[in-house]
C-alpha positions in Angstrom: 0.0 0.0 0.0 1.9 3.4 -0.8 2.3 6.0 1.9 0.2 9.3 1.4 -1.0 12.1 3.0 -4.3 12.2 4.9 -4.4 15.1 6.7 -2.6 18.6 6.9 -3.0 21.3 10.0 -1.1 24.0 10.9 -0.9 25.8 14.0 -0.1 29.2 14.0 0.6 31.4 17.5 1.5 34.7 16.5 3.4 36.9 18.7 1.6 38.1 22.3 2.0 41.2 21.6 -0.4 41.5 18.6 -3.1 40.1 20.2 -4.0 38.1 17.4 -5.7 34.9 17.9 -4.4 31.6 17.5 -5.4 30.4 14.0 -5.5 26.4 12.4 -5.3 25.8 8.7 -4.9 22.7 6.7 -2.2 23.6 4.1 1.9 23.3 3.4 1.5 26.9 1.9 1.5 29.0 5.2 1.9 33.0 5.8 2.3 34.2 9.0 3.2 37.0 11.0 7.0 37.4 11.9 8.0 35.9 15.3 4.8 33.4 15.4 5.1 29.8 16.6 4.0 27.0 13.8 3.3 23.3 15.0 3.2 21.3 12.1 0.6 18.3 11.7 0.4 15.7 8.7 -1.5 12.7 9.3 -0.5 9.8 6.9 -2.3 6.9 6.2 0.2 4.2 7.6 3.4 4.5 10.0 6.4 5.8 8.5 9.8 4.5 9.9 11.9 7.4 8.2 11.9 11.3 7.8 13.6 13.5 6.3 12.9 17.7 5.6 15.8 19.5 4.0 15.5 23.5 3.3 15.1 24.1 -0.1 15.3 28.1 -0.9 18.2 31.0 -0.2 16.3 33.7 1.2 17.8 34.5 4.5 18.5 32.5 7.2 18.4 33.0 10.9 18.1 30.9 14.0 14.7 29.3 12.8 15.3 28.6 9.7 19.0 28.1 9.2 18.5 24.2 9.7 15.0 22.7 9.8 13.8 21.3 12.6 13.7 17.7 14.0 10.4 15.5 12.6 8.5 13.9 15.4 7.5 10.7 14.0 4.2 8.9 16.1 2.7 6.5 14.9 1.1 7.8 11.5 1.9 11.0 12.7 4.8 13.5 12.0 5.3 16.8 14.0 7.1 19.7 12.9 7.3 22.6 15.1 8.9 26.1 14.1 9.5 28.6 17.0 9.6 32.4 16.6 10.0 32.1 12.8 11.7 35.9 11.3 12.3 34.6 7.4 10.4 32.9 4.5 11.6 29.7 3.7 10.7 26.8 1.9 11.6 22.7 3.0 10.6 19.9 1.5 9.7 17.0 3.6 10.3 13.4 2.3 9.4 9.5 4.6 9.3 6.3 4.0 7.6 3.4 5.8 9.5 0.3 6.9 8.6 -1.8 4.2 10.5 0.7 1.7 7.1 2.8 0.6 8.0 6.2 -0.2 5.7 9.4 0.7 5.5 11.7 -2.7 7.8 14.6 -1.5 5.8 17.4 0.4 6.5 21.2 -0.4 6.4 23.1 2.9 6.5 26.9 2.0 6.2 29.5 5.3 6.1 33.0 3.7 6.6 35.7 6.7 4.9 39.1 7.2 7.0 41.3 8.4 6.3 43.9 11.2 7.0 47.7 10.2 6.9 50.0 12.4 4.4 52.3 13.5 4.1 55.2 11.4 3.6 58.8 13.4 2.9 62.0 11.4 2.1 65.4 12.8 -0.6 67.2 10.9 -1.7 70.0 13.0 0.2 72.3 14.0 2.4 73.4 10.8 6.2 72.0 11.2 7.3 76.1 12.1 5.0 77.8 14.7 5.8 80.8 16.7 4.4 81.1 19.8 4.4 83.0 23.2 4.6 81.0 26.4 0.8 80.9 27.2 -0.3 80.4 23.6 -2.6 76.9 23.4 -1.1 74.6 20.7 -3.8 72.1 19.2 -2.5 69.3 18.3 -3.9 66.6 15.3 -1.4 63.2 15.1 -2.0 60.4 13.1 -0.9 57.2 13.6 -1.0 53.9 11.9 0.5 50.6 11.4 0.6 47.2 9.7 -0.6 45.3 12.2 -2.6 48.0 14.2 -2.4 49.7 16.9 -4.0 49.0 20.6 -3.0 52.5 22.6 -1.4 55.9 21.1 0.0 58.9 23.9 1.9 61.6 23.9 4.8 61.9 26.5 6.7 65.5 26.8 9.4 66.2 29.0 11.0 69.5 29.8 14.4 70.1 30.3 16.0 67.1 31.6 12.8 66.0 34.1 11.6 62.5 33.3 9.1 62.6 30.5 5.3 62.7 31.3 1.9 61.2 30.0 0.0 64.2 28.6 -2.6 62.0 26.9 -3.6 58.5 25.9 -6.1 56.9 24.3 -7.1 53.3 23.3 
């Protein structure tokens, strides 16, 4: 009987600080956010003795995805987990059952979002303003990002005092 896949699920944890929610799909093509966890699934129809998952593309390579992780063979079911992944990469994941049956090889792709930075632009008041010590200053910011944002403030600080909250919102 040759050795197939069943069954495929992913499990992505993206980083706390997002507060995005855990998310399960069932696919080797997976995009994620940069630094999220990925626990790896495949069911296959019968045991397989032997794995093996080689990297296969030259983007970057950090930490995570320098050298691909071990494969956790039970049973009928291999386990891949990736921790804090920061580059796209691409592996290929091969295994073979005891009697010699070979698995069709298995394109694993994990394209990564990257996190840019917040963007902060001052639109009110013009970037030169004179002013005398008791003149009000309105104020209009905007600020965006990728992601998104949870909480935006303004700190100010005079002289060399420790900077203070002067607003915040949500």
């Amino acid at each position: 009987q040759p050795l197939t896949l069943e069954l495929t699920t992913a499990t992505i944890v993206p980083p706390a600080y997002t507060r995005k929610a855990e998310e399960t799909v069932e696919s080797l093509d997976l995009k994620i956010l940069e630094g999220s966890n990925v626990d790896l699934t495949l069911t296959l129809n019968r045991p397989a003795a032997v794995t093996d998952l080689s990297r296969t593309t030259s983007e970057p390579v950090d930490a995570t995805t320098a050298a691909p992780p071990t494969v956790l063979i039970q049973d009928s079911t291999l386990r891949v987990t990736w921790s804090d992944v920061r580059h796209s990469a691409t592996f290929n994941l091969t295994a073979r059952t005891a009697d010699g049956m070979e698995l069709e090889d298995q394109r694993i792709s994990i394209r990564v979002q990257v996190d840019r930075p917040p963007e902060v632009r001052f639109v009110e008041p013009p970037e030169e303003l004179v002013v005398t010590p008791t003149t009000e200053v309105p104020l209009r910011i905007e600020a965006s990002d990728d992601i998104g944002l949870h909480k935006i403030g303004i700190l100010y600080q005079v002289g060399s005092e420790k900077p203070r909250l002067l607003c915040e919102q949500d």
